[in-house]
Coordinates of C-alpha atoms and ligand atoms in Angstrom, one line a residue:
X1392 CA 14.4 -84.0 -48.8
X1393 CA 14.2 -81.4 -46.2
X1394 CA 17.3 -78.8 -45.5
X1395 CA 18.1 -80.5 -42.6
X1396 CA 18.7 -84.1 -44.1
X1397 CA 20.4 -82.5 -47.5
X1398 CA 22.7 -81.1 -45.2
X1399 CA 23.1 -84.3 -43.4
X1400 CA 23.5 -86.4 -46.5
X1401 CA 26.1 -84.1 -47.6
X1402 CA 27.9 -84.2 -44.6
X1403 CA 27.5 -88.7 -45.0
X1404 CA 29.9 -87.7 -48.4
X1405 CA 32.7 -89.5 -46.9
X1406 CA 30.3 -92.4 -45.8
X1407 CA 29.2 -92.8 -49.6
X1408 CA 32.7 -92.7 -51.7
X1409 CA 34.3 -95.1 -49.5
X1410 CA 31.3 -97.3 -49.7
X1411 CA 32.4 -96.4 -53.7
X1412 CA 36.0 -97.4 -52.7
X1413 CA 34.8 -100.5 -51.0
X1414 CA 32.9 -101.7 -54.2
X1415 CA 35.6 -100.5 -56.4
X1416 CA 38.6 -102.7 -54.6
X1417 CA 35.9 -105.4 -54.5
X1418 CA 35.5 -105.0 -58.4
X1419 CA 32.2 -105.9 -57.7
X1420 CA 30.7 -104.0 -61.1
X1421 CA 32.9 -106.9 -62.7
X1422 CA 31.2 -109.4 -60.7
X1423 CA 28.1 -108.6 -61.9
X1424 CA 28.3 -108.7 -65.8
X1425 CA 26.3 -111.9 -65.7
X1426 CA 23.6 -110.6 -64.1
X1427 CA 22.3 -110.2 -60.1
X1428 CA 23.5 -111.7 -57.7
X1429 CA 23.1 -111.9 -53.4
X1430 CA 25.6 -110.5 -51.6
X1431 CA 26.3 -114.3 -49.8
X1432 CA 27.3 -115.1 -53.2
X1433 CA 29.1 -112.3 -53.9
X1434 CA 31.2 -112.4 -50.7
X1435 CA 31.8 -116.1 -50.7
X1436 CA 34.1 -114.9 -54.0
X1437 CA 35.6 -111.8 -52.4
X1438 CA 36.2 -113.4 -49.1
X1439 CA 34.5 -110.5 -47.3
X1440 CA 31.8 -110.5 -44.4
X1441 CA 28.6 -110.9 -46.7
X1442 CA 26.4 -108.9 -43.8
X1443 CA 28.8 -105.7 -44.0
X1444 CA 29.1 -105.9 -47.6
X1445 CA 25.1 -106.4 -48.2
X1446 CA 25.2 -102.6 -45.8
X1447 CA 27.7 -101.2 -48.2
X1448 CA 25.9 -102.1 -51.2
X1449 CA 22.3 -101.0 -50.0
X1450 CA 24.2 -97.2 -49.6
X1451 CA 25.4 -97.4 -52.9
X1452 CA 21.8 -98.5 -53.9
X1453 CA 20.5 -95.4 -52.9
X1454 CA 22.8 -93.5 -54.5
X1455 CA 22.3 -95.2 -57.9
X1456 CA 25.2 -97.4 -58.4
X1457 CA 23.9 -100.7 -57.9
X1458 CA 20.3 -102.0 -57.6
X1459 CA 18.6 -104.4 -55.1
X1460 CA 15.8 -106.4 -56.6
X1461 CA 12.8 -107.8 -54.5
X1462 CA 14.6 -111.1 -53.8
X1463 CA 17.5 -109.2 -52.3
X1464 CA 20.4 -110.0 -55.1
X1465 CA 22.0 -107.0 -56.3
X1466 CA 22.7 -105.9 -59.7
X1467 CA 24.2 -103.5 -62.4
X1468 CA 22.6 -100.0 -62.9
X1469 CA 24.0 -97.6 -66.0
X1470 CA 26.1 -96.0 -63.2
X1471 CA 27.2 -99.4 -62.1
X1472 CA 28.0 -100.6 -65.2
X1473 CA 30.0 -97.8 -66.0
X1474 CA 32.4 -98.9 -62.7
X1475 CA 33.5 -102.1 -64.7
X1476 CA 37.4 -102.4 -65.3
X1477 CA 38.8 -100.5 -68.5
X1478 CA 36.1 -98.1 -68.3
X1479 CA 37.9 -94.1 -66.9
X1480 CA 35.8 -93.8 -63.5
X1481 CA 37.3 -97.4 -62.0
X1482 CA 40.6 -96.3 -62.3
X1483 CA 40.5 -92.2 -61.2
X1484 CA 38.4 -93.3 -58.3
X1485 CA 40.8 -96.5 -57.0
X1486 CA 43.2 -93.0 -56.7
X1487 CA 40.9 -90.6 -55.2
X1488 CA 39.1 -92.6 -52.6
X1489 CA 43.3 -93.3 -51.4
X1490 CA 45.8 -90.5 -50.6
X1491 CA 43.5 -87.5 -52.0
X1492 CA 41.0 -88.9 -49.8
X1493 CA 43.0 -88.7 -46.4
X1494 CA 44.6 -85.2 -47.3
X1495 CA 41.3 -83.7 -47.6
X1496 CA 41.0 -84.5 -44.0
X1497 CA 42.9 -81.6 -43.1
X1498 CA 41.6 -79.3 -45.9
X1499 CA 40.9 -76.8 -43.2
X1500 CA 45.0 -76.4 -43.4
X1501 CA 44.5 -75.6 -47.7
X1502 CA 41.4 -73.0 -46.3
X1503 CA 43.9 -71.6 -44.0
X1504 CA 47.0 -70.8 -45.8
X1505 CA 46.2 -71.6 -49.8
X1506 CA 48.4 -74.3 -49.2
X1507 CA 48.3 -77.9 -49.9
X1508 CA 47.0 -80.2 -47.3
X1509 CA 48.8 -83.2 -48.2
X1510 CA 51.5 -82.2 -47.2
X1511 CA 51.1 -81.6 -43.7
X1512 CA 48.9 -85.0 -44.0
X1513 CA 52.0 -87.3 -45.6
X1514 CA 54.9 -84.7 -45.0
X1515 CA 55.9 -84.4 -48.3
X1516 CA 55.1 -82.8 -51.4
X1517 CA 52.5 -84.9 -53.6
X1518 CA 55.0 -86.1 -56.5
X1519 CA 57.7 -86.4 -54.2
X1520 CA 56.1 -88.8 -52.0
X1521 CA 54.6 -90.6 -54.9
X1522 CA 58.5 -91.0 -56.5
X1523 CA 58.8 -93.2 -53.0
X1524 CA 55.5 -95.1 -53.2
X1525 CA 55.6 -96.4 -56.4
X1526 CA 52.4 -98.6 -56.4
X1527 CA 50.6 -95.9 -55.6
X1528 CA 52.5 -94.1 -58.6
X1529 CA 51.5 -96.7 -60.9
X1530 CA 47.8 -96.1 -59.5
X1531 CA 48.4 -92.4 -59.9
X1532 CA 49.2 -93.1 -63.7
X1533 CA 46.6 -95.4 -64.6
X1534 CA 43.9 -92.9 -62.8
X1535 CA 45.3 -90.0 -65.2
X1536 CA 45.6 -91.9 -69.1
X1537 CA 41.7 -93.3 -67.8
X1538 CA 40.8 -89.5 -66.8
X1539 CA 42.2 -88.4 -69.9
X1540 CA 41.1 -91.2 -72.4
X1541 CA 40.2 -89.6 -75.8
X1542 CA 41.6 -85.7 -74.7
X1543 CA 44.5 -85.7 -76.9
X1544 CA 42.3 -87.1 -80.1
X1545 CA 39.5 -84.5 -79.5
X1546 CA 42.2 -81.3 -78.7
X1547 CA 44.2 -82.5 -82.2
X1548 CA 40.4 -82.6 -84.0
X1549 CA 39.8 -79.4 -83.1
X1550 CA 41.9 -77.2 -84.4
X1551 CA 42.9 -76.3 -87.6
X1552 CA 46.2 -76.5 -88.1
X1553 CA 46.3 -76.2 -92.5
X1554 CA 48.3 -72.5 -92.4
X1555 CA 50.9 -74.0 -89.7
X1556 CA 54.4 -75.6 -90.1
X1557 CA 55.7 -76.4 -86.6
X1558 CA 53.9 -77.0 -83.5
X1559 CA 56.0 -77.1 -79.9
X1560 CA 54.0 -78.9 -77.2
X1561 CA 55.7 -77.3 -74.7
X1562 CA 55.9 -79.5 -71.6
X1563 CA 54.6 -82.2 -73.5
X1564 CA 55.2 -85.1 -71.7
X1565 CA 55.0 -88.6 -73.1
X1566 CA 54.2 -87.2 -76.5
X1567 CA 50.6 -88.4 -76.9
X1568 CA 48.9 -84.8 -77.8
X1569 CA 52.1 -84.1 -80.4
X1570 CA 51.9 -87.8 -81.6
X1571 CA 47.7 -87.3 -82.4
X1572 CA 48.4 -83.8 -84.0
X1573 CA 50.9 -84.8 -86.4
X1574 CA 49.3 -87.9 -87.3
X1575 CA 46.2 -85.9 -88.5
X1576 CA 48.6 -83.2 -90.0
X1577 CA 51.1 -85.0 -91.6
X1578 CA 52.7 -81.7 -93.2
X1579 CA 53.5 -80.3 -89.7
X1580 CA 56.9 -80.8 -87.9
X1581 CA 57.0 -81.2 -84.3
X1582 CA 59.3 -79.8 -81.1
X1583 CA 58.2 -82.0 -78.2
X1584 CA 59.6 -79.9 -75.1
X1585 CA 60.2 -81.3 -71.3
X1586 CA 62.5 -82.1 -68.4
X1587 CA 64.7 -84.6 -69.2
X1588 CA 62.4 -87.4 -67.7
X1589 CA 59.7 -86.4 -69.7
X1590 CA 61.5 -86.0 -72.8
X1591 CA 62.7 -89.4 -72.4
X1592 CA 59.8 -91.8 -72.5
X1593 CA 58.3 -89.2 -75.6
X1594 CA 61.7 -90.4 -77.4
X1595 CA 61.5 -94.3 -76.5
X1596 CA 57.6 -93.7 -78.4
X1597 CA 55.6 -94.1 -75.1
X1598 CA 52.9 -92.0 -76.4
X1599 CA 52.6 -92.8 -80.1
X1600 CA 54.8 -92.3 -82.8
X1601 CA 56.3 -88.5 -83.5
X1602 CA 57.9 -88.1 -86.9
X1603 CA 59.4 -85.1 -88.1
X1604 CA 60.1 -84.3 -84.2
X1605 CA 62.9 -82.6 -82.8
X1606 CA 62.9 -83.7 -78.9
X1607 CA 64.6 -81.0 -76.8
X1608 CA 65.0 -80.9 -73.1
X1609 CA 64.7 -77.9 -70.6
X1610 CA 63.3 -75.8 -68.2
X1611 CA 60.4 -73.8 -69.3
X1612 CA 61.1 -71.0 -66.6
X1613 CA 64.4 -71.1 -68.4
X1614 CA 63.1 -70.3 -71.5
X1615 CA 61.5 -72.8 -74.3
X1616 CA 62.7 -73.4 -77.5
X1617 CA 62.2 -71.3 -80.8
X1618 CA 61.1 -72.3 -84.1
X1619 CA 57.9 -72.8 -84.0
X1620 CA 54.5 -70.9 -85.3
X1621 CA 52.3 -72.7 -83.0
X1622 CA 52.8 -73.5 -78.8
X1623 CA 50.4 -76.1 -77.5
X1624 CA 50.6 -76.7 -73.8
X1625 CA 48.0 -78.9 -72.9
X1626 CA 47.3 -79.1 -69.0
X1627 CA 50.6 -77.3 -67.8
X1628 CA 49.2 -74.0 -66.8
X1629 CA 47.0 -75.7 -64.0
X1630 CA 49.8 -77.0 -62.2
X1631 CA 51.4 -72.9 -60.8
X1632 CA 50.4 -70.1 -59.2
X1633 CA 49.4 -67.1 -61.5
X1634 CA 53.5 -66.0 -61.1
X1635 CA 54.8 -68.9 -62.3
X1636 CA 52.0 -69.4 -65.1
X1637 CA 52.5 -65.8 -66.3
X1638 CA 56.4 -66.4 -66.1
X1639 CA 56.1 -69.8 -68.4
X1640 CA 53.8 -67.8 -71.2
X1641 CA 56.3 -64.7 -71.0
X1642 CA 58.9 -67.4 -72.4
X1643 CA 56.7 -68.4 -74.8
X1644 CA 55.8 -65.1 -76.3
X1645 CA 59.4 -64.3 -76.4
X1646 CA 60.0 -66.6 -79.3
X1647 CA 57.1 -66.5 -80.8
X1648 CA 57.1 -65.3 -84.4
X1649 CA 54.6 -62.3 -85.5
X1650 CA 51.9 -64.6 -86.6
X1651 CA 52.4 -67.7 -84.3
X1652 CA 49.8 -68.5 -82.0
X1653 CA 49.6 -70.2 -78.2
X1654 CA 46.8 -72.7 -78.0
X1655 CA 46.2 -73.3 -74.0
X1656 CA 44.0 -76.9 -73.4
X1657 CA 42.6 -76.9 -70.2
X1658 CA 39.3 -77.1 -68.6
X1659 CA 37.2 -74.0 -67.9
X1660 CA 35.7 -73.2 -64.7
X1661 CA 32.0 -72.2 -65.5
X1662 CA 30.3 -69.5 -63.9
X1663 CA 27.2 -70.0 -62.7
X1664 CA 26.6 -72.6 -59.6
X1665 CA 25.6 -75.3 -61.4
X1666 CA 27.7 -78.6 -60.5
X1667 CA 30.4 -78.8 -62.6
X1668 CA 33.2 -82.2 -62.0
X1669 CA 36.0 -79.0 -62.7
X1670 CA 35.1 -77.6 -59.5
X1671 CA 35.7 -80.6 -57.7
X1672 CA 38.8 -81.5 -59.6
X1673 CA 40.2 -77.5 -58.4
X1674 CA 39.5 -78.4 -54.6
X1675 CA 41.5 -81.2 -55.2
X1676 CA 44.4 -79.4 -56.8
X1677 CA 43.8 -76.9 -54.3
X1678 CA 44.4 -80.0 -51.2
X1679 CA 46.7 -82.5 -52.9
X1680 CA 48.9 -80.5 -55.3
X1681 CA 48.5 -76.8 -54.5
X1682 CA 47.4 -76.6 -58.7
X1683 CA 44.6 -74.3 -59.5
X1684 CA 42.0 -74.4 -62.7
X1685 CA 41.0 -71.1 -63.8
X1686 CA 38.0 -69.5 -65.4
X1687 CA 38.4 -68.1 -68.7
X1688 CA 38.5 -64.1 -67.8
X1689 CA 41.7 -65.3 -65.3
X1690 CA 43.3 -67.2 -68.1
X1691 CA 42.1 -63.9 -70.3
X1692 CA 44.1 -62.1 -67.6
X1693 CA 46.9 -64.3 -67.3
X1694 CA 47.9 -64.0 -71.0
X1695 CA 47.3 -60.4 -70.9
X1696 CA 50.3 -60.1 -68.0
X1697 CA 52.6 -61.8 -70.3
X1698 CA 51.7 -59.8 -72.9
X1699 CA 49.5 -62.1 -74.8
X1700 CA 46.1 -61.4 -75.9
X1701 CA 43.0 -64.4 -75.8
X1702 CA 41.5 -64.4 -79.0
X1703 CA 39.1 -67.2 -79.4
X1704 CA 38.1 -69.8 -76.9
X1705 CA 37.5 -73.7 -78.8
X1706 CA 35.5 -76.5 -77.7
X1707 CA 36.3 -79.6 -78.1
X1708 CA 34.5 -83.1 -78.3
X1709 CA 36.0 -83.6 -74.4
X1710 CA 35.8 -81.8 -71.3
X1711 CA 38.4 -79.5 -72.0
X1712 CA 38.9 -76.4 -74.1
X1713 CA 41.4 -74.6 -76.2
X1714 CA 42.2 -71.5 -75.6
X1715 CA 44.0 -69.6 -78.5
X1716 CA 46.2 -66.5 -77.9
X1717 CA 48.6 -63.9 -79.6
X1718 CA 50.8 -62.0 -79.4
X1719 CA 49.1 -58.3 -77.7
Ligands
SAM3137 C1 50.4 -82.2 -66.0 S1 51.7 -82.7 -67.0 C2 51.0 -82.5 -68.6 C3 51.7 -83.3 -69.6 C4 51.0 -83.3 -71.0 N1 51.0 -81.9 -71.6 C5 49.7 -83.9 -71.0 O1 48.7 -83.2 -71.2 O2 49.6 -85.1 -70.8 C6 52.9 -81.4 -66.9 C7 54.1 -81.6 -67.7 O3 55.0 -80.5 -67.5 C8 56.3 -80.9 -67.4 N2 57.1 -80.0 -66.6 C9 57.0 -79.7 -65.3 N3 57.9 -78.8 -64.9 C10 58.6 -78.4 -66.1 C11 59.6 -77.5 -66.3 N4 60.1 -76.8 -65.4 N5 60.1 -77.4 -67.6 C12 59.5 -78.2 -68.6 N6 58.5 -79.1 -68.4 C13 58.1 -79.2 -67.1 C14 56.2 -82.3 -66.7 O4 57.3 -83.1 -66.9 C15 54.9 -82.8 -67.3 O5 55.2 -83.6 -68.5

């Protein structure tokens, strides 16, 4: 491919992930489990114009999803395959091809002032506009526990917790990281830490079961609870500005004990230019949430400003690391 038509085929992006959208509404993976089929047949069952959908699928031919055979029917590739229902990718991109999709449309605004574009796009902050859409909440939520199928098994697995008694999962959510740990640790007791909401559905057993849990409610720029000799937050840091990270670790360190120990789970950003889906996700905090992810020398320095100090950095079988600090 010459310069000129990379440049053109990456400026066709749009062009090619609503084609994705198209397919993905269509559930047309699902359609074709069986095996091949035209794309009369397969629009006769949607209900769709079989000429524009045969166009739609041809693009997504050449881009690996599907594949035309010689007769001109249409069947699964590996990448296709992987676009049938209960598999993550269905679900994430049935939420990014919607809302994300249209905010990037004014990213020029996020260039501009660091600021989110949705917001200028739908007038409203991200959550608050999802609290008044809620089918496209629902979406929202299947797209993240499909994104983060088998995360809270692989952070549990690795790290040993055998020298610890109590681990806070500070801003923990439904309880599903807490409820893997302890299960793998049954000598451990557990302080599952959120806003009300949050701490709510971890109580009802949304995310698993969570014995030996204390369930306490707050504001983490408040302050979070003491007690315990280990402070998971698993994707909470990605969500603020360096401020407001450096102001939720500073309440951390302020309770924790001489040998307790912060484990951070997010996603790295690596250096280098290779393509890396974390890069993309950050543009996307960067338009639809105003989040940020961070490489690990800024999460190095972030620690260091609340006077923590990184000591060890721990993969995991996921795309997302732990990040182990104490106290400087
Ligand atoms: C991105 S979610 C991560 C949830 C969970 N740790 C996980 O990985 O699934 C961020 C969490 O932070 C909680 N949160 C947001 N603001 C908070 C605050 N001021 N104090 C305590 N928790 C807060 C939210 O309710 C939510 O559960």
């Amino acid at each position: 491919m010459s310069p000129e038509e990379h440049l053109t085929r990456l400026g066709f992006g749009f062009a090619i992930s609503q084609s994705l959208k198209a397919a993905v509404d269509l559930d047309i993976a699902d359609r074709l489990v069986a095996g091949a089929r035209s794309a009369e047949d397969l629009a006769a069952e949607c209900g769709v114009h079989a000429g524009a959908l045969a166009r739609v699928l041809r693009v997504l031919c050449a881009e690996g999803v599907f594949h035309e055979e010689p007769s001109g029917v249409f069947g699964l590739t590996a990448v296709g395959d992987a676009l049938r229902a209960g598999r993550g990718p269905l679900d994430f991109l049935r939420m990014l091809n919607a809302e994300p999709y249209l905010a990037f449309d004014k990213l020029s605004h996020s260039v501009r002032t660091g600021e989110p574009s949705f917001d200028v796009v739908f007038g409203l902050p991200r959550f608050t506009w999802l609290a008044q859409n809620p089918e496209a909440a629902k979406a929202f939520q299947a797209a993240m526990v499909a994104y983060g199928r088998g995360v809270n098994e692989a952070v549990a697995d690795a790290y040993d917790f055998a020298g610890c008694s109590t681990v806070a999962d500070i801003g923990g959510g439904h309880g599903r990281l807490l409820s893997a740990i302890l299960a793998r640790n049954p000598h451990l007791k557990g302080i599952l830490f959120d806003l009300p909401s949050g701490v709510e559905e971890a109580r009802k057993g949304v995310g698993g079961p969570l014995p030996n849990t204390s369930f306490i409610a707050g504001d983490f720029f408040e302050g979070v609870p003491a007690g315990a000799d280990v402070y998971i937050l698993k994707k909470v840091i990605h969500d603020w500005d360096d401020e407001k990270s450096v102001a939720i670790l500073t309440a951390v360190r302020r309770v924790l004990p001489p040998h307790g120990r912060v484990l951070l789970a997010e996603t790295l950003v690596p250096p280098g230019n290779a393509f890396s889906t974390i890069k993309l996700i950050d543009l996307t905090m960067l338009a639809i949430t105003g989040g940020l992810e961070r490489t690990e020398d800024e999460y190095a320095s972030l620690f260091a400003r609340a006077g923590l100090s990184l000591s060890r950095v721990i993969p995991t079988a996921a795309a997302i690391q732990l990040l182990e600090a104490k106290d400087a």
